[in-house]
PDB file of C-alpha atoms in Angstrom:
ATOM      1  CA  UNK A 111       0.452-159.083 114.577  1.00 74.00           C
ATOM      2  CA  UNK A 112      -2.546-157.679 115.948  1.00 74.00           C
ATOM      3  CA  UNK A 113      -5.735-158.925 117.263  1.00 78.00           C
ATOM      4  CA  UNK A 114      -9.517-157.885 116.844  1.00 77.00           C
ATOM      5  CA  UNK A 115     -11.845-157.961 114.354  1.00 77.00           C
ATOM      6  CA  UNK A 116     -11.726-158.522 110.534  1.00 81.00           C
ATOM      7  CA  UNK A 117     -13.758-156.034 109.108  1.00 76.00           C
ATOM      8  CA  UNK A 118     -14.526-156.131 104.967  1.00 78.00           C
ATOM      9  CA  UNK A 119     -15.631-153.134 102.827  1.00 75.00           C
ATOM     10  CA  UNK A 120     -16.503-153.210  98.842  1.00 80.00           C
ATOM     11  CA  UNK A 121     -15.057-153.720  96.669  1.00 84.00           C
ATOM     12  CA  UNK A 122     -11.652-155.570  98.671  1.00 83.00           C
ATOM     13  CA  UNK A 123     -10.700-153.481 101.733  1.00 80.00           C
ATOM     14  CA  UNK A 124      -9.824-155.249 104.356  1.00 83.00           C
ATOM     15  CA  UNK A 125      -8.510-154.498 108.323  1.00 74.00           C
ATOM     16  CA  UNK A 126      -8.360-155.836 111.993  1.00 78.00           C
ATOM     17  CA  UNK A 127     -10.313-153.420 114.338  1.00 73.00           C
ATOM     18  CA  UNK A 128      -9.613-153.572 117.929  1.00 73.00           C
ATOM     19  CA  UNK A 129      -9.588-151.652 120.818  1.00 70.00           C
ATOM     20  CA  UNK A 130      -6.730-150.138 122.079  1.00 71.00           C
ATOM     21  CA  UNK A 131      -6.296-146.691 123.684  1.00 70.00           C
ATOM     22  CA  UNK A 132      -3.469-145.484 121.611  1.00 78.00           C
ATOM     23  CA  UNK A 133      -4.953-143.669 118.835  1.00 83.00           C
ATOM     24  CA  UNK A 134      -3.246-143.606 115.150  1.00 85.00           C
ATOM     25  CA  UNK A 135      -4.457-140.758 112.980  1.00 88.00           C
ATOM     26  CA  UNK A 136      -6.270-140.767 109.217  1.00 87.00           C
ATOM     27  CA  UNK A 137      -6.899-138.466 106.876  1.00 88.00           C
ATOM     28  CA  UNK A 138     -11.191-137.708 107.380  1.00 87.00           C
ATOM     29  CA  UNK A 139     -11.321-139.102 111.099  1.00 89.00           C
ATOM     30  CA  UNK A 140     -13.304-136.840 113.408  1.00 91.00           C
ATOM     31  CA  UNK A 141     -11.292-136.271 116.404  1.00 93.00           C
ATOM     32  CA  UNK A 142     -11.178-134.043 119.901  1.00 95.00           C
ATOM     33  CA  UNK A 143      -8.059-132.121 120.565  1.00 94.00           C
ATOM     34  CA  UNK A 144      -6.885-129.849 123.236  1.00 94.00           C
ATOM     35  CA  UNK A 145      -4.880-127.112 122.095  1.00 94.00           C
ATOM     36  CA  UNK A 146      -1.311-126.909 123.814  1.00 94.00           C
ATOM     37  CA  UNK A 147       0.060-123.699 122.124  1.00 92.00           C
ATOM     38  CA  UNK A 148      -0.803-121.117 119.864  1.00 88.00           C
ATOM     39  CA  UNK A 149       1.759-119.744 117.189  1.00 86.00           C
ATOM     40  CA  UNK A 150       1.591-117.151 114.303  1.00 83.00           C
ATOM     41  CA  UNK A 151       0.171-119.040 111.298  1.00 86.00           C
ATOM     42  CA  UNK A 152      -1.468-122.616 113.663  1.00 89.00           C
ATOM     43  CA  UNK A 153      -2.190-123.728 116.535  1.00 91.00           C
ATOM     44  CA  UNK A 154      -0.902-127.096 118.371  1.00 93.00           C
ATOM     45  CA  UNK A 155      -3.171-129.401 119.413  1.00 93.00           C
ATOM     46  CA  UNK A 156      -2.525-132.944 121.462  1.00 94.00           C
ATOM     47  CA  UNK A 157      -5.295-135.462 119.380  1.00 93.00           C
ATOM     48  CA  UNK A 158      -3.874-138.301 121.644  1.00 89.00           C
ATOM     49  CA  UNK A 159      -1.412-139.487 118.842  1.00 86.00           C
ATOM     50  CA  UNK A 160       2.391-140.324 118.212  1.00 88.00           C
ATOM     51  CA  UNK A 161       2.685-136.547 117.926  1.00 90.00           C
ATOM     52  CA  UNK A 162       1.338-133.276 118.450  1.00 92.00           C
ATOM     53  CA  UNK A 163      -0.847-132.117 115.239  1.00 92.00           C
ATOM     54  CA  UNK A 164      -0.738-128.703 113.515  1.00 93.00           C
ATOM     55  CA  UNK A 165      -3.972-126.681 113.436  1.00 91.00           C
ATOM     56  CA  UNK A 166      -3.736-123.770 110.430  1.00 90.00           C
ATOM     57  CA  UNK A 167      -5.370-120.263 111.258  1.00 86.00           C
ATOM     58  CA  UNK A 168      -6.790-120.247 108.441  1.00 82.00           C
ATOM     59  CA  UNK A 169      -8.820-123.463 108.736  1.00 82.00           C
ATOM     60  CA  UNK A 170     -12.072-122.472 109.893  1.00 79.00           C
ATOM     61  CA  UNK A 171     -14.607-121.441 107.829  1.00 79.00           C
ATOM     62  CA  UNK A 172     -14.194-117.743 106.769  1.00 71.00           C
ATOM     63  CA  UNK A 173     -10.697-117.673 107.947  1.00 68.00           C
ATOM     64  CA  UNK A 174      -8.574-114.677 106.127  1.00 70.00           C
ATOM     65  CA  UNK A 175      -5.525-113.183 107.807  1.00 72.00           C
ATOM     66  CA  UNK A 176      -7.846-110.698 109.696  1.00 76.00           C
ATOM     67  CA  UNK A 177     -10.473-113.057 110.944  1.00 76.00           C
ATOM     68  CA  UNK A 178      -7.686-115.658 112.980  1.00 78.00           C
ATOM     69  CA  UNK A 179      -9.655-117.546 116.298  1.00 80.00           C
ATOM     70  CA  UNK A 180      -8.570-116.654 119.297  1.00 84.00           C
ATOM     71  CA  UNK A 181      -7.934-120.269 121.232  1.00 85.00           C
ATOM     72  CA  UNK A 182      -6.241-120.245 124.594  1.00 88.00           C
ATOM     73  CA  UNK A 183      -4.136-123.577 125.808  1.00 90.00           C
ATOM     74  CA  UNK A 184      -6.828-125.664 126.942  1.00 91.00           C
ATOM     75  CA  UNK A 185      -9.228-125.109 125.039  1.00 92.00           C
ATOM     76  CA  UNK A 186     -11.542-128.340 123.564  1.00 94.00           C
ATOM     77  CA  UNK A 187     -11.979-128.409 119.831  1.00 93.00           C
ATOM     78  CA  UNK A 188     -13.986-130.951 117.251  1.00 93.00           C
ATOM     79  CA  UNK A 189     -11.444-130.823 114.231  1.00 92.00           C
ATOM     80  CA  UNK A 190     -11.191-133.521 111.517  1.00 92.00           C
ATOM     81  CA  UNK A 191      -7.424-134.488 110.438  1.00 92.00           C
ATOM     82  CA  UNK A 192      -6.812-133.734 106.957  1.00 92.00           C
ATOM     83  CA  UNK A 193      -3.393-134.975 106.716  1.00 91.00           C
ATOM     84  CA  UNK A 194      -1.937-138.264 108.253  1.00 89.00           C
ATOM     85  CA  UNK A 195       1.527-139.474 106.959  1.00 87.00           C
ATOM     86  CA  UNK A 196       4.155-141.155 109.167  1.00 83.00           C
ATOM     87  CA  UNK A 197       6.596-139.526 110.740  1.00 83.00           C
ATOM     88  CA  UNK A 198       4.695-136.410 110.131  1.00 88.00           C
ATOM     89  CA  UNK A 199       2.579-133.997 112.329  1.00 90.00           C
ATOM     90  CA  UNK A 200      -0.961-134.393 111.662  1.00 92.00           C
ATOM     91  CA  UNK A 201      -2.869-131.289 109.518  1.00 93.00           C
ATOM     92  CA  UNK A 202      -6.102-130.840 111.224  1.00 93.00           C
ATOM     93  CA  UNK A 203      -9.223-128.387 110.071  1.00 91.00           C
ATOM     94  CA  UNK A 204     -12.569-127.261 111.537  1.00 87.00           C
ATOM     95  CA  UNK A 205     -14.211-127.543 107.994  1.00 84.00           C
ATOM     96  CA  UNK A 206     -15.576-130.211 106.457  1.00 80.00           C
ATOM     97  CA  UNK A 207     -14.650-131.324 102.838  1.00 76.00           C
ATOM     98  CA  UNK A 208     -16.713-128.737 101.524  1.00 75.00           C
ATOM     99  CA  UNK A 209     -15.131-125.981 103.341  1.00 70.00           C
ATOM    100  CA  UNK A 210     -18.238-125.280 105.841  1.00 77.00           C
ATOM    101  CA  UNK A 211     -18.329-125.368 109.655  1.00 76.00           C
ATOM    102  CA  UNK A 212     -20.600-127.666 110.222  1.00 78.00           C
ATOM    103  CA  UNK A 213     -20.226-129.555 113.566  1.00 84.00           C
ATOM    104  CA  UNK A 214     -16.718-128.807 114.156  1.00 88.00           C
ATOM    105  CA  UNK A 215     -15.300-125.461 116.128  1.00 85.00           C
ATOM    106  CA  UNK A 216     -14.561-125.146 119.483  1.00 87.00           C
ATOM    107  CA  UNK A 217     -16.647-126.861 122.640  1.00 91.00           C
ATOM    108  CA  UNK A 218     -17.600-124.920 125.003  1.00 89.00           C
ATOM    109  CA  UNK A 219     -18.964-125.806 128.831  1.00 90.00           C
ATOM    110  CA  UNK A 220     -19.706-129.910 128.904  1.00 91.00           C
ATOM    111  CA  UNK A 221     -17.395-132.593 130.227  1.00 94.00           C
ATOM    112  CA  UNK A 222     -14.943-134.440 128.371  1.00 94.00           C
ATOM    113  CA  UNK A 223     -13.705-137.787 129.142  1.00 93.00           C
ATOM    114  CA  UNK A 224     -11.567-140.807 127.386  1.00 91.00           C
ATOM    115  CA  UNK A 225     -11.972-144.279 126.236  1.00 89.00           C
ATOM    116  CA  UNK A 226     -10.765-146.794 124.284  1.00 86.00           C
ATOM    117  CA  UNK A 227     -10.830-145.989 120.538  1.00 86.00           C
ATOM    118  CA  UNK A 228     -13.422-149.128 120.321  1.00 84.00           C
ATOM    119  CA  UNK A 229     -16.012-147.991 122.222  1.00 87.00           C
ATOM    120  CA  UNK A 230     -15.642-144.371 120.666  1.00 88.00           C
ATOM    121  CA  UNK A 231     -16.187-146.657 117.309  1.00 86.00           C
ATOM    122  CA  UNK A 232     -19.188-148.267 118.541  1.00 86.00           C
ATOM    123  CA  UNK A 233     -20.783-144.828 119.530  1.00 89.00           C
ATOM    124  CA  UNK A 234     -20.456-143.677 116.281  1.00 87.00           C
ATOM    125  CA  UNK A 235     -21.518-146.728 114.610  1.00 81.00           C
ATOM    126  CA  UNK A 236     -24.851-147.405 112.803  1.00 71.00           C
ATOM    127  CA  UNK A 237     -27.794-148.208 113.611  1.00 75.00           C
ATOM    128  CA  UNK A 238     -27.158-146.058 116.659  1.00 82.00           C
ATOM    129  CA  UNK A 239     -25.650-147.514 119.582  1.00 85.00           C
ATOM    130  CA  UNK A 240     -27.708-148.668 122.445  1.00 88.00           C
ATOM    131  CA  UNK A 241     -27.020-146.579 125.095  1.00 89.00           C
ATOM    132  CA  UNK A 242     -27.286-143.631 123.120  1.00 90.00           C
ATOM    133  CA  UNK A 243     -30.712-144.380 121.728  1.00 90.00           C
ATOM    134  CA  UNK A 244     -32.541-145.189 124.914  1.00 90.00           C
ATOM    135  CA  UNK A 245     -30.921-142.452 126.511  1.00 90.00           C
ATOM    136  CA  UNK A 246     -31.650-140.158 123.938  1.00 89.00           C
ATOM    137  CA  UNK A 247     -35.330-140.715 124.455  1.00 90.00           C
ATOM    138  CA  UNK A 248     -35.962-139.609 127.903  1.00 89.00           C
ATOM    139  CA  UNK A 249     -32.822-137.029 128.446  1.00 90.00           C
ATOM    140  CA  UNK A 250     -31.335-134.046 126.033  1.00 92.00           C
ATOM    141  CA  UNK A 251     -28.169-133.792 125.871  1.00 93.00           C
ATOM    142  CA  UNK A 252     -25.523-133.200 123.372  1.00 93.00           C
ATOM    143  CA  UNK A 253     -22.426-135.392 122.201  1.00 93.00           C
ATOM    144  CA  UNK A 254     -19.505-135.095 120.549  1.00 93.00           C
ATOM    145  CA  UNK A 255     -17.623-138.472 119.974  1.00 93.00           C
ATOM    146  CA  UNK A 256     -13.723-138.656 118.549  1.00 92.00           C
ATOM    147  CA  UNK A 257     -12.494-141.294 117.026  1.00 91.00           C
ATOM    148  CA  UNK A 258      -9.251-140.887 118.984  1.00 91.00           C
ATOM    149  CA  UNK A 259     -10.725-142.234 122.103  1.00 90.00           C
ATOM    150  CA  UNK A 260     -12.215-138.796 123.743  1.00 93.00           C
ATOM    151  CA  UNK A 261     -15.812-138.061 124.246  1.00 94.00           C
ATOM    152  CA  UNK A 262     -17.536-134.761 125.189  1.00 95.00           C
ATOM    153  CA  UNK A 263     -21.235-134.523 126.743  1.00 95.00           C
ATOM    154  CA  UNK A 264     -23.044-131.805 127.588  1.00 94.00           C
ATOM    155  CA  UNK A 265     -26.885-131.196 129.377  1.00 92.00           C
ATOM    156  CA  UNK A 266     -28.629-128.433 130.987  1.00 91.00           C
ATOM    157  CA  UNK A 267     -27.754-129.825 134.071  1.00 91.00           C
ATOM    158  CA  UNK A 268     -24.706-131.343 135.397  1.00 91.00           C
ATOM    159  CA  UNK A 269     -26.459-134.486 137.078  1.00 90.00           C
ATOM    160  CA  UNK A 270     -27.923-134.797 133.443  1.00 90.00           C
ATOM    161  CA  UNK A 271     -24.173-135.165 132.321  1.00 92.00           C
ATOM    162  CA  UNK A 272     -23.001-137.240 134.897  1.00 91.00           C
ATOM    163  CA  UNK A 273     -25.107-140.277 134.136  1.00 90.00           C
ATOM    164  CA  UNK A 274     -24.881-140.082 130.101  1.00 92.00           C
ATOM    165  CA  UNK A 275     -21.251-140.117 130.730  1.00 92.00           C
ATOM    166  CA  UNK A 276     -20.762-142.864 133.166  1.00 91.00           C
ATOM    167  CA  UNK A 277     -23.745-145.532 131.098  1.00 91.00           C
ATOM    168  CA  UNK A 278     -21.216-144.745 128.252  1.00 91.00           C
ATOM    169  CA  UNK A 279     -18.218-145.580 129.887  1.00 91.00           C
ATOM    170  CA  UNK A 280     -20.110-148.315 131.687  1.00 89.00           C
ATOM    171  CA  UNK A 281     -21.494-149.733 128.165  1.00 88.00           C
ATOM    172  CA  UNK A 282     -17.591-150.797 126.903  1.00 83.00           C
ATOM    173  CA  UNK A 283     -18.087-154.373 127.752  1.00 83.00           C
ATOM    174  CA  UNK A 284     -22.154-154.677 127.294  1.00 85.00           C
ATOM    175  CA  UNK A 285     -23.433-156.503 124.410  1.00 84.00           C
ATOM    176  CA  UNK A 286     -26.337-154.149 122.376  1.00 83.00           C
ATOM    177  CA  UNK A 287     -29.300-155.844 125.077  1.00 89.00           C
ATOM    178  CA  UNK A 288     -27.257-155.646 128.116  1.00 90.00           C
ATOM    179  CA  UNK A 289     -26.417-151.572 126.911  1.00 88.00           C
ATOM    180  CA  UNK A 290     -30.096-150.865 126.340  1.00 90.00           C
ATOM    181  CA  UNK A 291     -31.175-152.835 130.114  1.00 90.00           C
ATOM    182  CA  UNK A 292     -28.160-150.764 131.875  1.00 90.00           C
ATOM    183  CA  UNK A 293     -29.323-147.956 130.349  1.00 89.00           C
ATOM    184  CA  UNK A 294     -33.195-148.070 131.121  1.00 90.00           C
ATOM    185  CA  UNK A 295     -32.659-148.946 134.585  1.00 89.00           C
ATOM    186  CA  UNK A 296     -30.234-145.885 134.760  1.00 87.00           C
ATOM    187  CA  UNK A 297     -33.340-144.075 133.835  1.00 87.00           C
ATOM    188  CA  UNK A 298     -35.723-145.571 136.400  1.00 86.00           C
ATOM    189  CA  UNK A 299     -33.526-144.876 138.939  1.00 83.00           C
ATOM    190  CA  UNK A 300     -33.251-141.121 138.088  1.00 76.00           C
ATOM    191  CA  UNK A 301     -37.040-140.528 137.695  1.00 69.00           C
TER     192      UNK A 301
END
């Protein structure tokens, strides 16, 4: 049994979506991981699932024998799981489908934080959540959003960072008006 939301897709998909902070990995999610260890032909990275998942060398874009990344334990990467079977480690990649780069790789600088895998869901949800959008209009920032339940931010400055990340953390219980009245007054308090 579980309990949340029924959610419908075409043509008859159906699920419960909830918010929990263990995350359970499938195949195309976009998640953050930090790698733990670094072997010969992958690298091991902790995606906040049942099990550690296996990063390939040669799953970046370009990636031949000669051209292997160079990632040191600790190290925060935007990867997308390509394989997600039970009772298996996870195969993640920093291509897209295509095979090109695009927004995954490595993050560098930024702070990283983690939520429940429901608000990380609503951030990446469209139209645009809330928060995000009225932020976005008087601040620059950048944002990279898992949908394991980890969230990275990153401004020029660090005071910049500090309040995206806490109006998102903040926002978790906030209906779409109450988001978008937290966030301008967040906003009137910096100016």
């Amino acid at each position: 049994m579980k309990a949340g939301r029924l959610r419908f897709s075409k043509p008859n998909k159906y699920w419960v979506e909830n918010s929990q902070k263990r995350y359970v990995p499938h195949a195309e999610d976009s998640v953050l991981g930090i790698v733990v260890d670094s072997r010969s032909d992958n690298f091991l990275v902790d995606i906040k699932g049942p099990a550690l998942a296996f990063l390939p060398v040669l799953a970046f874009e370009g990636g031949t024998r000669r051209n292997i990344p160079k990632f040191e334990a600790g190290t925060l990467l935007y990867v997308r799981v390509v394989k997600a079977n039970p009772g298996m480690n996870p195969e993640l990649s920093c291509t897209d489908a295509s095979g090109k780069a695009g927004e995954f790789g490595a993050l560098k600088e930024g702070y990283m934080f983690e939520c429940s895998t429901g608000l990380s869901r609503m951030l990446l949800s469209s139209p645009t959540c809330p928060v995000l959008d009225t932020l976005g209009k008087k601040l620059s920032f950048e944002i990279a959003v898992g949908l394991n339940g980890r969230v990275w931010v990153n401004a020029s400055s660090p005071s910049t960072t500090i309040i995206v990340a806490n109006a998102i953390m903040n926002s978790e219980t906030l209906s779409g008006v109450q988001q978008k009245i937290m966030a301008e007054k967040l906003l009137q308090r910096v100016q």
